[in-house]
Each structure stands twice: as C-alpha cells, then as structure tokens.
Coordinates of C-alpha atoms and ligand atoms in Angstrom, one line a residue:
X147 CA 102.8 -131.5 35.5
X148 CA 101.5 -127.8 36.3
X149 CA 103.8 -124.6 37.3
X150 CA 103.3 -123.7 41.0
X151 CA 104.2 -120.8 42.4
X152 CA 104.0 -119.4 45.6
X153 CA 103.7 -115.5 45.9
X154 CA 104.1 -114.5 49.8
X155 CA 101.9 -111.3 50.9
X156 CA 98.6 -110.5 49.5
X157 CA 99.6 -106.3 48.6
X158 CA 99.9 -105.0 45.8
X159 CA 103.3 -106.3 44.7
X160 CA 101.9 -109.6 45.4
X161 CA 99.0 -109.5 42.8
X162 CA 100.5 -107.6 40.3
X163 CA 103.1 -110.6 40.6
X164 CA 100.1 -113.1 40.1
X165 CA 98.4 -111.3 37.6
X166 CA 101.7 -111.5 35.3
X167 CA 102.0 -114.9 35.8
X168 CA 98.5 -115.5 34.9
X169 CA 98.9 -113.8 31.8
X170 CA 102.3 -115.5 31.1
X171 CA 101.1 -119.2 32.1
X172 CA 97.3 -119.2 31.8
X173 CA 96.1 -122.3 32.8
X174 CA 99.0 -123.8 32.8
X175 CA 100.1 -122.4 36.7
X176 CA 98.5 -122.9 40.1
X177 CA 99.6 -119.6 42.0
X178 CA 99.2 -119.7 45.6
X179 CA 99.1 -116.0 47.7
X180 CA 99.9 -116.8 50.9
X181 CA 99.5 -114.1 54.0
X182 CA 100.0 -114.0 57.1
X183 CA 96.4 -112.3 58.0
X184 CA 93.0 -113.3 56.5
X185 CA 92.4 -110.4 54.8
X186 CA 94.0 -109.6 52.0
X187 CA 95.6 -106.2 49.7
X188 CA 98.0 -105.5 52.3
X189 CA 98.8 -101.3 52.2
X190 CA 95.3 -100.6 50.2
X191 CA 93.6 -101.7 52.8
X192 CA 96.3 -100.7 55.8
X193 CA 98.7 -98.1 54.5
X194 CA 96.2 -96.2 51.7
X195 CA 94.6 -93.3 53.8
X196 CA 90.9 -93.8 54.7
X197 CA 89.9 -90.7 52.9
X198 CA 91.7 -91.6 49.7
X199 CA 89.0 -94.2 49.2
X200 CA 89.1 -94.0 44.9
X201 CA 92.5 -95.5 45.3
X202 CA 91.7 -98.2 46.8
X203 CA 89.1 -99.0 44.0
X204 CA 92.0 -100.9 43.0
X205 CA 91.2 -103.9 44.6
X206 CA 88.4 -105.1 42.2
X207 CA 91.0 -105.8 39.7
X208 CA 92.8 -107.9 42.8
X209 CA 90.2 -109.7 43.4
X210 CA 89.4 -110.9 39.5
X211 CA 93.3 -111.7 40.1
X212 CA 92.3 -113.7 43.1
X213 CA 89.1 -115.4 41.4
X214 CA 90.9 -116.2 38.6
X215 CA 91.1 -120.5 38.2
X216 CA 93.9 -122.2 39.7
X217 CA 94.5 -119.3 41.7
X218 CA 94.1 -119.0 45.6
X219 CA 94.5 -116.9 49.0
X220 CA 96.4 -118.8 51.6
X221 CA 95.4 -116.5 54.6
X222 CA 96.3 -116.9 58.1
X223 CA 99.9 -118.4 57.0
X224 CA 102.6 -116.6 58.3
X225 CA 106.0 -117.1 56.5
X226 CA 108.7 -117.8 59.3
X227 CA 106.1 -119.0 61.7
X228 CA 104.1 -121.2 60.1
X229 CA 105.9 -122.5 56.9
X230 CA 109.6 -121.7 56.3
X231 CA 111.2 -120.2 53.0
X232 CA 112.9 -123.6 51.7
X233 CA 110.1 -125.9 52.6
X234 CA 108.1 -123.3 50.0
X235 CA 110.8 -124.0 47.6
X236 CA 110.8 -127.5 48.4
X237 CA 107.0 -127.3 47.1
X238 CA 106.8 -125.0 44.5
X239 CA 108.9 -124.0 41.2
X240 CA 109.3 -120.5 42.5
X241 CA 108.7 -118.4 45.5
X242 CA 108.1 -114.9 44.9
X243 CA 108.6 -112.5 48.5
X244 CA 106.1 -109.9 48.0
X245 CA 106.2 -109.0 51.9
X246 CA 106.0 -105.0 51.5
X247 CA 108.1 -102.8 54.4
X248 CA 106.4 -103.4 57.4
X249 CA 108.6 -101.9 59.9
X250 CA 109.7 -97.6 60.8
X251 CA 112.8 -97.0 59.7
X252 CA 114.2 -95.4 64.1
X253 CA 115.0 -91.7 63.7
X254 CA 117.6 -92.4 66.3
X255 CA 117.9 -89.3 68.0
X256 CA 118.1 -89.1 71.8
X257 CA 114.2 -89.0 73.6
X258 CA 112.8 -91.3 70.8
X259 CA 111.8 -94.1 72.9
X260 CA 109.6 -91.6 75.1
X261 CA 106.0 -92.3 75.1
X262 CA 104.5 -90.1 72.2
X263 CA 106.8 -90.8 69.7
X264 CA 106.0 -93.6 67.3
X265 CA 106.4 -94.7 63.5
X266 CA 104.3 -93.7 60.3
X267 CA 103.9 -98.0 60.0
X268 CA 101.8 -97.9 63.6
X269 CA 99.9 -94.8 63.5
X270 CA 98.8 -95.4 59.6
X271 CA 98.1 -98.9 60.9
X272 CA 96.3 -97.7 63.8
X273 CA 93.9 -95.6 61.8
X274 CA 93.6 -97.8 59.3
X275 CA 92.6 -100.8 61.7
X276 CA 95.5 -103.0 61.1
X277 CA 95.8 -105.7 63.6
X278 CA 99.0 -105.6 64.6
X279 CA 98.1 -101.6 65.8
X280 CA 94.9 -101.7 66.4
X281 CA 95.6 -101.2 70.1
X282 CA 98.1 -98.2 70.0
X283 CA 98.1 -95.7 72.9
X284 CA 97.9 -92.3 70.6
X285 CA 97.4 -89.5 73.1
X286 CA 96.1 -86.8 71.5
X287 CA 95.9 -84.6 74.6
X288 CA 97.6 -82.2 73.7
X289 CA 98.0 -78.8 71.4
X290 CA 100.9 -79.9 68.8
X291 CA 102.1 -82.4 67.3
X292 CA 105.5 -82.8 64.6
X293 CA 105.4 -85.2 61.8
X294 CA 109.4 -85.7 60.4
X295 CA 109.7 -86.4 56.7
X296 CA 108.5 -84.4 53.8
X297 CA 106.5 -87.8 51.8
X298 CA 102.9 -88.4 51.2
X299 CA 103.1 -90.1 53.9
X300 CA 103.9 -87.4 56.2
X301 CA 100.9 -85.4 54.1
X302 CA 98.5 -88.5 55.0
X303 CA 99.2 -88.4 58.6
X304 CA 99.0 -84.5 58.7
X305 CA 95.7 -84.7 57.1
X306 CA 94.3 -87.2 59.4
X307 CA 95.1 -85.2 62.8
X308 CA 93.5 -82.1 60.9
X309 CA 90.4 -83.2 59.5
X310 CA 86.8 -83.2 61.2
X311 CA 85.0 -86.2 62.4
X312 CA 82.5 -85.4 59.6
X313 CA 85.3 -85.1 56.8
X314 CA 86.3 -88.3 58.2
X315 CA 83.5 -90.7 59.4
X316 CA 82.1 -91.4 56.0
X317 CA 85.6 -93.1 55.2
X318 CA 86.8 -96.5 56.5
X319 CA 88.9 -95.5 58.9
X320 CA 88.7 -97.7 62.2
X321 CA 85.6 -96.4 64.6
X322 CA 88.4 -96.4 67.6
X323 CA 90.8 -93.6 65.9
X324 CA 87.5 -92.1 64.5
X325 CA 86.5 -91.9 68.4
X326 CA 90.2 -90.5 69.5
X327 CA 90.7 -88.3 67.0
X328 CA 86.9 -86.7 68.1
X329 CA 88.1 -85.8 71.6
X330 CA 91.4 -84.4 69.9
X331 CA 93.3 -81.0 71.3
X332 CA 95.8 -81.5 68.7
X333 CA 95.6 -77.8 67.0
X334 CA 99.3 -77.2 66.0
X335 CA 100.7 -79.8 63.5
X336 CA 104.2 -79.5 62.8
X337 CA 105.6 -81.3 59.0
X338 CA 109.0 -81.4 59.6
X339 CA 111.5 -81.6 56.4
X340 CA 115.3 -81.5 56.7
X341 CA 115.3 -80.1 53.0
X342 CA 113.3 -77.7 51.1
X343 CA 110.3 -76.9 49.2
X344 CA 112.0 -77.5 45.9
X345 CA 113.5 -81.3 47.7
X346 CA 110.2 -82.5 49.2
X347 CA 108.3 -85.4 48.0
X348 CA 105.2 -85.0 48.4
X349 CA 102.9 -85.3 45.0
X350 CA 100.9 -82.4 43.5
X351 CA 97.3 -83.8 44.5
X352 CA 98.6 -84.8 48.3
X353 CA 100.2 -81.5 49.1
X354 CA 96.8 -79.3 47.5
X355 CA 94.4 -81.2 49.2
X356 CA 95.8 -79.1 52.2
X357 CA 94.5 -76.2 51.0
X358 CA 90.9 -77.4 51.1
X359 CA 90.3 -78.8 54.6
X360 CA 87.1 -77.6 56.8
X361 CA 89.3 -77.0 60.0
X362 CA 92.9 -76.3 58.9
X363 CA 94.8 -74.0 57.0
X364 CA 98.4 -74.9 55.8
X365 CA 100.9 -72.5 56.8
X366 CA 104.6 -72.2 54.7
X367 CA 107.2 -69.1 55.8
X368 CA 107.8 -67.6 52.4
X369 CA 111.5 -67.1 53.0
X370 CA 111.6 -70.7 52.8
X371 CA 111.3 -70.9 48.9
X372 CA 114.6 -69.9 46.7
X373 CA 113.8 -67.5 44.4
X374 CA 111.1 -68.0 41.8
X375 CA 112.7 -68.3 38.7
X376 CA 114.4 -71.7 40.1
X377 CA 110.9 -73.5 39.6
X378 CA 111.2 -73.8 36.0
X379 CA 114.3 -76.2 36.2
X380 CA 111.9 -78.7 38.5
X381 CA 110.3 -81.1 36.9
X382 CA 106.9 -80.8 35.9
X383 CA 105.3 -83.1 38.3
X384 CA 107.4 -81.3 41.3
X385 CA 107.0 -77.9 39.7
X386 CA 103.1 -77.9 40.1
X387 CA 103.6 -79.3 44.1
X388 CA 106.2 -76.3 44.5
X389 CA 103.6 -73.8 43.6
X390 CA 100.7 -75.3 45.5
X391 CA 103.4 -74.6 48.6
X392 CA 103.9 -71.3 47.1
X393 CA 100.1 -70.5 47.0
X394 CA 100.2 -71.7 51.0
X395 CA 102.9 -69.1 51.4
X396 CA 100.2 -66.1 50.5
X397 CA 97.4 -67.6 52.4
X398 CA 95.9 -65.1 54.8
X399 CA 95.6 -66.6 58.3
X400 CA 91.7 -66.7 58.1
X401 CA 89.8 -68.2 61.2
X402 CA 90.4 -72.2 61.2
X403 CA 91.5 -73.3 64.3
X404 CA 94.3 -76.0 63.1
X405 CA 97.3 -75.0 61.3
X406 CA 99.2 -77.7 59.3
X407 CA 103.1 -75.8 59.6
X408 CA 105.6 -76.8 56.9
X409 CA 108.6 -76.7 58.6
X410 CA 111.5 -76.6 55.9
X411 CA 115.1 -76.9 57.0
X412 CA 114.7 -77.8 60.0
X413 CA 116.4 -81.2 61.1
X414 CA 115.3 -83.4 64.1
X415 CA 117.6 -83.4 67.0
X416 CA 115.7 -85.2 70.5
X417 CA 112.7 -85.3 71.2
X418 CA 112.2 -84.2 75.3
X419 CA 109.9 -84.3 78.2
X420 CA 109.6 -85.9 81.5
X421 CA 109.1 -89.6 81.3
X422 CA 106.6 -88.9 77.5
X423 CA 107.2 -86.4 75.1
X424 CA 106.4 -82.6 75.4
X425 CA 109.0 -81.0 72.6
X426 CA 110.4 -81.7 69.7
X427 CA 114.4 -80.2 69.6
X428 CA 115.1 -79.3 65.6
X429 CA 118.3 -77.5 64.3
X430 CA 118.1 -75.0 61.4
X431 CA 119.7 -76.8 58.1
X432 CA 120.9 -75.6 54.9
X433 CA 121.5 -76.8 51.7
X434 CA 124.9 -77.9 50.7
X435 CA 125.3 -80.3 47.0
X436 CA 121.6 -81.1 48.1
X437 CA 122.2 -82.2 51.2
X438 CA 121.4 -80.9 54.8
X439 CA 123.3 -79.6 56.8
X440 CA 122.9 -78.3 60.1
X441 CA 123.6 -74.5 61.3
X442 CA 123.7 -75.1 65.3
X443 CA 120.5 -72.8 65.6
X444 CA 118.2 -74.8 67.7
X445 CA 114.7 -74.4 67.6
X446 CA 111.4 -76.5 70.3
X447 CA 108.3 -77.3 69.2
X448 CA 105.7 -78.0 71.7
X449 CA 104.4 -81.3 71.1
X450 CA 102.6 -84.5 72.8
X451 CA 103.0 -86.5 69.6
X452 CA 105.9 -86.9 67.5
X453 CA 105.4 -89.8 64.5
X454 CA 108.5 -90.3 62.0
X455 CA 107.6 -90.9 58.9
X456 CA 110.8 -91.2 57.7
X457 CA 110.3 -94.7 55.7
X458 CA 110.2 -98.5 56.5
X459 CA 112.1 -101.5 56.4
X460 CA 111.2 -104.8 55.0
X461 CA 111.2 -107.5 58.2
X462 CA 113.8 -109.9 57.7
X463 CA 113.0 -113.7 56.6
X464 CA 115.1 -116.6 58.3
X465 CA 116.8 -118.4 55.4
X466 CA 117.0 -115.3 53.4
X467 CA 120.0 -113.0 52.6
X468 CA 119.0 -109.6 53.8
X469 CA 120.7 -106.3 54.1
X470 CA 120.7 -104.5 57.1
X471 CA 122.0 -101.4 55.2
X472 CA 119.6 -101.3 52.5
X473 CA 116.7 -102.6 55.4
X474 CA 115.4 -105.3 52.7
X475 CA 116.7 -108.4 51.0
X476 CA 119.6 -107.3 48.1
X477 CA 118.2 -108.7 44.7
X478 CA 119.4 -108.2 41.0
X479 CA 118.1 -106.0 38.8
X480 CA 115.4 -108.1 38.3
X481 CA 114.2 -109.2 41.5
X482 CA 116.1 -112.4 41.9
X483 CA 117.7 -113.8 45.5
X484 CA 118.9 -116.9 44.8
X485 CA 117.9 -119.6 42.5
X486 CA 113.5 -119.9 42.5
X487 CA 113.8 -117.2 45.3
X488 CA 112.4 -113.6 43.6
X489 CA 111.1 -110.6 45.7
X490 CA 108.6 -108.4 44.1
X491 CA 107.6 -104.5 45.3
X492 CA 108.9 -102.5 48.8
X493 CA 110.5 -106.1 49.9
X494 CA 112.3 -106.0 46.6
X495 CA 113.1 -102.0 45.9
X496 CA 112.5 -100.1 48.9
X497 CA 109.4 -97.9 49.9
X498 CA 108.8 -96.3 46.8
X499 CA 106.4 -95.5 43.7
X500 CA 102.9 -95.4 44.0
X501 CA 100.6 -99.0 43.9
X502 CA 100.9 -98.8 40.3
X503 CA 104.8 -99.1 40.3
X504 CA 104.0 -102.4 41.6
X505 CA 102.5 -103.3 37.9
X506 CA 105.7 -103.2 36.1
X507 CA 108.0 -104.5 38.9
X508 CA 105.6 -108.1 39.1
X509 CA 106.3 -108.4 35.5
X510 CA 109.4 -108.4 35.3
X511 CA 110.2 -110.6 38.5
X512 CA 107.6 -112.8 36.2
X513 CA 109.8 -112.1 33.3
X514 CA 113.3 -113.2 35.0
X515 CA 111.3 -116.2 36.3
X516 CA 111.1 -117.1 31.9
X517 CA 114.7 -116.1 31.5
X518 CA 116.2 -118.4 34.4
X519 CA 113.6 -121.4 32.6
X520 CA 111.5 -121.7 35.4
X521 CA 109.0 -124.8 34.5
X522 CA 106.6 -127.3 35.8
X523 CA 109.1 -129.7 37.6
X524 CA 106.6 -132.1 39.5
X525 CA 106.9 -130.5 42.6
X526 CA 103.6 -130.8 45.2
X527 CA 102.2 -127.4 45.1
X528 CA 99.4 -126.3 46.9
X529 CA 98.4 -129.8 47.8
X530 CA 102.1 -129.8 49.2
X531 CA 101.3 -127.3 51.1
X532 CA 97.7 -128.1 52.6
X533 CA 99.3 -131.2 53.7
X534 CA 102.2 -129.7 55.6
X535 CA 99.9 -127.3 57.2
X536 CA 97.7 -130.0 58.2
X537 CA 100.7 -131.7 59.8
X538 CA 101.0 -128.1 62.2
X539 CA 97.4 -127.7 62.5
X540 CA 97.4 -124.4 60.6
X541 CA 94.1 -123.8 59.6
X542 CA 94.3 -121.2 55.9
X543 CA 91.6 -119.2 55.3
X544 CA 90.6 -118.6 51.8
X545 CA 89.5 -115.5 49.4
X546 CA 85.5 -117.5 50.2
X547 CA 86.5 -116.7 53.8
X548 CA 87.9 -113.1 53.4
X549 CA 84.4 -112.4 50.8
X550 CA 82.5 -113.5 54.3
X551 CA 84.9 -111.3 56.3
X552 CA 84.1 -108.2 54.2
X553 CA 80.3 -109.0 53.5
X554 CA 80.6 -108.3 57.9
X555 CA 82.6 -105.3 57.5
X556 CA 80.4 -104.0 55.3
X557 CA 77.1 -104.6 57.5
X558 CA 79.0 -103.1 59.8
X559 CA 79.7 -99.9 58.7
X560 CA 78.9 -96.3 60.3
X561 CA 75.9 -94.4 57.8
X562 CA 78.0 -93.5 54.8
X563 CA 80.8 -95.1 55.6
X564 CA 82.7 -98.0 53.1
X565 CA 82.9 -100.8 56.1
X566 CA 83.7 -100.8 59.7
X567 CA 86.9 -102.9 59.3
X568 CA 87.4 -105.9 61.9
X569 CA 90.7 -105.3 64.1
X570 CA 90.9 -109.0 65.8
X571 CA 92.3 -111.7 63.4
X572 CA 90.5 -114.2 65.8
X573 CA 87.3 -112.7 65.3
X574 CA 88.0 -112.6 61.6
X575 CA 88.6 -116.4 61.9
X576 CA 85.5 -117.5 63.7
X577 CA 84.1 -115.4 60.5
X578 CA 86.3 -116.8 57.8
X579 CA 86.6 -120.4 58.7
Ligands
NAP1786 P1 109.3 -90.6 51.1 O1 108.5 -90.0 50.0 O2 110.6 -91.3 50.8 O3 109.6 -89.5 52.2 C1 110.4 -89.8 53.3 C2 110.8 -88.4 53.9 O4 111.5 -88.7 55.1 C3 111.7 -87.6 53.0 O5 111.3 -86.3 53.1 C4 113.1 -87.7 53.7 O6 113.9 -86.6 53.6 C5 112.7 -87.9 55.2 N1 113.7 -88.5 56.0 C6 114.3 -89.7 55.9 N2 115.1 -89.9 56.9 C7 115.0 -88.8 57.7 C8 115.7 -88.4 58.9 N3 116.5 -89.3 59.5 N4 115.4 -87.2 59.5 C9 114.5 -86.4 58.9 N5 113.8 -86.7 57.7 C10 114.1 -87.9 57.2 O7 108.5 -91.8 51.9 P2 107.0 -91.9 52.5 O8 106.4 -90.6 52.7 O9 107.2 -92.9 53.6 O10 106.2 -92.6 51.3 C11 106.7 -93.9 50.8 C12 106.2 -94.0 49.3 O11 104.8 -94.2 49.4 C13 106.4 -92.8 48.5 O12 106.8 -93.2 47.2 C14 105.1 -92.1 48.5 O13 104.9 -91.2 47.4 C15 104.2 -93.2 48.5 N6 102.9 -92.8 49.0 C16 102.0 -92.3 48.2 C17 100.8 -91.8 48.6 C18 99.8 -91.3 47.6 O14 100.0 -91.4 46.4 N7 98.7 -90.7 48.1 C19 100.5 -91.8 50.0 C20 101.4 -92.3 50.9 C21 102.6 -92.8 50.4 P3 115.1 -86.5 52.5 O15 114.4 -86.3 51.2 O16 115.9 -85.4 52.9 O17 115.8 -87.8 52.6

C-alpha cells in the first residue's frame, strides 16, 4: 500500500506542501497537484508582477518538485466542478486545500459598482494574462487614477500604470495590457492609505523602486511623516521603507510627466461619476490607538480608474467549513479542517507573507498530517481518480502538457521578452493534450 495525497492548486502553497511530503515520505507517497487550469504556480505566474521576473525564478525548484517520481500535475480539474472535496477523501489519505485567495475583498463604499472601479485580483490578473481576466475592460482614458491600500500590492499596480512600454515590454506581461497601457493618458496616480507612513506595508525594495522609474516621480507631503526621531522605534525592515518615503518627501519635482502621490490619511468614501467613475471621494483620517479615524474633511480626486487593493478572499469550497468573517476556511493552528482535510498558504492564513512564507506553512500542514498518523490505508489514489474523471469525461492535462504549453509561450515571446503567455485555457488544451 502507498500514501496518496492530493494537494489542490498548483501555487506556491501547493508545492511547498508537496515538496515536504516528498521529503517526509520519499518514495513511499504518490502526491497528486491538482488545478483547475493547465498551467501551473498559481500567483508566480498570475499575481508576481511582470517586471519582478527574478522572483519568479522560483519555479525551477517547482518544477524539480513536480518531476519528482510518483509525483504529478492534475491540470484542467477544477475542485467543486469537476471532482468534489469528499470524493478526494474518499480516494486519497489526505487532501491538502492549497487554493490561494482568489477573490477582492469589496471596499463597499457607495459608487463601487461604477464602471472603472475593480479589484487588485482582476487588474493583476489582467496584466498578468490570467484567464479568468484576460478580457477586462481597463479604460485607461483618462488623467488619474487611485489605487486604495498601502501593500506591495498597491506598489505593483502603481508601478505598472507608471512605467514605459520599454521598461515593460521585455517582461511577461500579456501583449493586450502591454498594448493598453501604450495608448495610456493615465498621468496622475493616486496610492491611497487610510494610515500613515510609519503603518504602511509596503517592503523596502517595493517602495524604492519608485524612486527609479524613467517616467514617474513619487510624490509624499512631508507633513505626512511624525517627527523623525519616531523611526528608530520601527523595526528595522519598516524603518529602512519609512526613509525611502522620507527621501520621496525631498524630491524636487524634476520634469517626468507621471507622478505616483502617496496619499496618507486619507480614507475612501464613494467613488462618483455619471453612469462610470470620474472621482474618487476620501475623508482626511487620523490616528487614534493605531487606528483611523475619520475627521469629516472631504477631499475628490479626479480619476477614471479606481482599483482596491485592499486584500482577497479565499473562494469558498462546497463541503467545506468556511468563514465568511475571516473570508477563508477556519483551521487550527496547524492547518487542519477536519479529519484528512488540511489547508496550506492564503486559503489557510489569509493574504499574507511573501512566496517563501509558504515554505514553512507546507511543512508543518505535512507535519500535523505525521502527528494525526496519517498512513497508507489502501485507498485508490490517482488511479482512483483517473477513473472517476473518465466516468465525467474530464480530460487532465499533465506537467508533459504544461512543458508543451510553455515551450509555445516561449516561441512566442516579444524580442527580449521571457514568453508571450497564452490567455485561452482552450487554446492551451489543444496545446497540452
Ligand atoms: P496588505 O499588505 O495586507 O495591504 C493591504 C492594504 O489595504 C493595507 O494598507 C490596508 O490598510 C488596506 N486596506 C484594507 N482594507 C481597507 C479599506 N477598507 N479601506 C482602505 N484601505 C484598506 O496586502 P496586499 O498589498 O494585498 O499584499 C498581500 C501580501 O502579498 C502581502 O503580504 C504583500 O507583502 C505580499 N506581496 C508581496 C510582493 C513583493 O514582495 N514584491 C508583491 C505583492 C504582494 P490597513 O493597514 O490600515 O489595514
């Protein structure tokens, strides 16, 4: 009899969660990865900026995960659609949910269902080719555009809007937001933050990088800041960000036609405009114990494009406890749902961390899986599974067919450029299968 384990979404959560098992079971465990597109590493290749390309490096050590014996992609499988959650636990020893935190958290402030207004999940998916927002209207006709939440990811998207089509075409990014963003008006971007410079959470490299773009020039209102002498009881980490916002502070205007404004304390409000979104309505905050809190003072800025990135929720799973306050399934400490049911990464501790938080977090779902004596209990594993996808006519693509999907990509690709990723999971098929 052989361990089986299934490990749904191919991210990073996913193969840091096979790679522990692997090291904990060697040959003795058949792992199954099973996605719900063909092509696998989930936010490295659909959340990781385009431009951040030495992060995503960190695929080759997914892929020796992947090529690994008695381990294998299950692409094209959708959990929910295609298989349910008990008939995996009805086939394997364990089920690990790895499914990241697909979906925007809703600002849900009056106006933001106007056109113009969308989530960080779409418009990172859109420029990163995903298929699911691929075809996103993003109107870029206009001169501003506000960006809530003070994260990296905020940063990314900021970045994006401001760089030039030559900063950006040697990346990956997808040739139709490549092609958008080259007829873009968009001069005036807007990072909104409800807190301030000392609360942000933006990382050191993410926030100086803004300080070396061809066309943009980061703006910061220096009365923003608390006095000086309050750095030294940041952290380290946060002190060095603080001061690259400090150094934006003293920047002289210069002559680049985009300006990235910080916008500290300010808290969004509605978002108006007739029948799509022409301003963004934020109210001054202050701090009280940490928190923001709003003066009254309202403020508009102009903008044809508002996108919240404010964080995501994990999509829920029939059959599968799931909080609606915490916007992902509750687990232990550990990662555990219910008996053989673990959840590793976002789906398991919320959209944080960078990709490598995800090492640890597989290895110990891996490690609760020894505690609770998870073993080889006869069950049918992947051959289980073939069969009962054969039984639905579910065809599963395989890491072969996602090596053929990215041997395309990469003929594909613009001069200089990584790959020209494909947007149209049938087209991937007819490639994969
Ligand atoms: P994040 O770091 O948690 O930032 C979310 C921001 O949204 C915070 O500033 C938060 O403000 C704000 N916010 C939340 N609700 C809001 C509301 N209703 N109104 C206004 N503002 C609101 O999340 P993220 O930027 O989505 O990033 C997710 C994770 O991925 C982070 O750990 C990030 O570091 C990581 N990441 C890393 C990179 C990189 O390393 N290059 C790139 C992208 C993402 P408060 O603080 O006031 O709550």
């Amino acid at each position: 009899m052989t361990l089986s384990i299934a490990i749904v979404g191919a991210g990073p959560a996913g193969y840091y969660t096979a790679e522990a098992a692997q090291k904990q079971w060697g040959n003795d465990v058949r792992i199954d990865i099973i996605d719900r597109l063909p092509t696998p590493y989930g936010l490295i290749r659909a959340g990781v900026a385009p431009d951040h390309q030495s992060i995503k490096a960190v695929t080759k050590r997914y892929e020796g995960t992947n090529l690994a014996p008695g381990t294998r992609l299950v692409g094209n499988v959708m959990l929910g659609r295609d298989v349910s959650v008990q008939e995996l636990l009805g086939l394997y020893d364990a089920v690990v949910l790895s499914v990241g935190a697909p979906h925007d958290k809703p600002i849900g402030i009056p106006g933001d269902d106007l056109p113009g207004v969308i989530g960080s999940a779409a418009f990172v998916g859109w420029y990163n080719g995903h298929p699911d927002h691929a075809g996103l209207n993003v109107d870029l006709s206009h001169h501003g555009a506000a960006i809530i939440g003070n994260g990296n990811v905020a940063i990314d998207c900021a970045r994006v809007l401001a760089k030039t089509v030559d900063e950006l075409s040697t990346t990956d990014i997808a040739d139709h937001a490549l092609k958008t963003l080259a007829e873009s008006s968009v001069r005036d971007v807007h990072i909104i933050g409800r807190r301030g410079p000392h609360q942000a959470s933006f990382t050191t490299k993410e926030a100086g990088e803004l300080g070396h773009l061809v066309r943009a020039h980061p703006v910061v209102r220096p009365g923003d800041f608390p006095p000086e002498a309050e750095d030294a009881a940041l952290d380290p980490g946060q002190r060095k960000m603080v001061t690259h916002l400090r150094g934006f502070a003293g920047l002289p205007r210069g002559d680049k036609p985009v300006t990235i404004n910080f916008e500290f304390f300010r808290r969004p409000v509605a978002v108006e405009g007739h029948g799509k979104a022409e301003r963004l309505i934020v109210e001054t905050t202050r701090l009280e114990n940490g928190q923001a809190v709003g003066t009254g003072e309202l403020h508009a800025i102009p903008c044809g494009l508002v996108i919240a990135c404010i964080g995501y929720r994990t999509a829920e799973i029939p059959g599968v406890n799931w909080s609606d306050k915490l916007g992902r399934f509750p687990t232990d400490d550990a990662g555990r749902i219910a008996p053989a049911l673990y959840a590793s990464g976002w789906a398991r501790r919320g959209p944080s961390g960078t990709i490598g938080t995800n090492r640890p977090d597989g290895f110990s779902v891996v490690a609760a899986m020894v505690e609770d004596g998870i073993a080889a209990s006869g069950k049918a594993g992947p051959a289980g599974l073939d069969a009962l996808l054969a039984t639905r006519a579910v065809k599963a693509s395989d890491f072969a067919g996602w090596q053929k999907i990215e041997a395309a990509e990469v003929a594909a690709a613009r001069t200089g450029a990584p790959r020209e990723k494909l947007v149209d999971v049938t087209k991937m098929l007819q490639i994969a299968l």
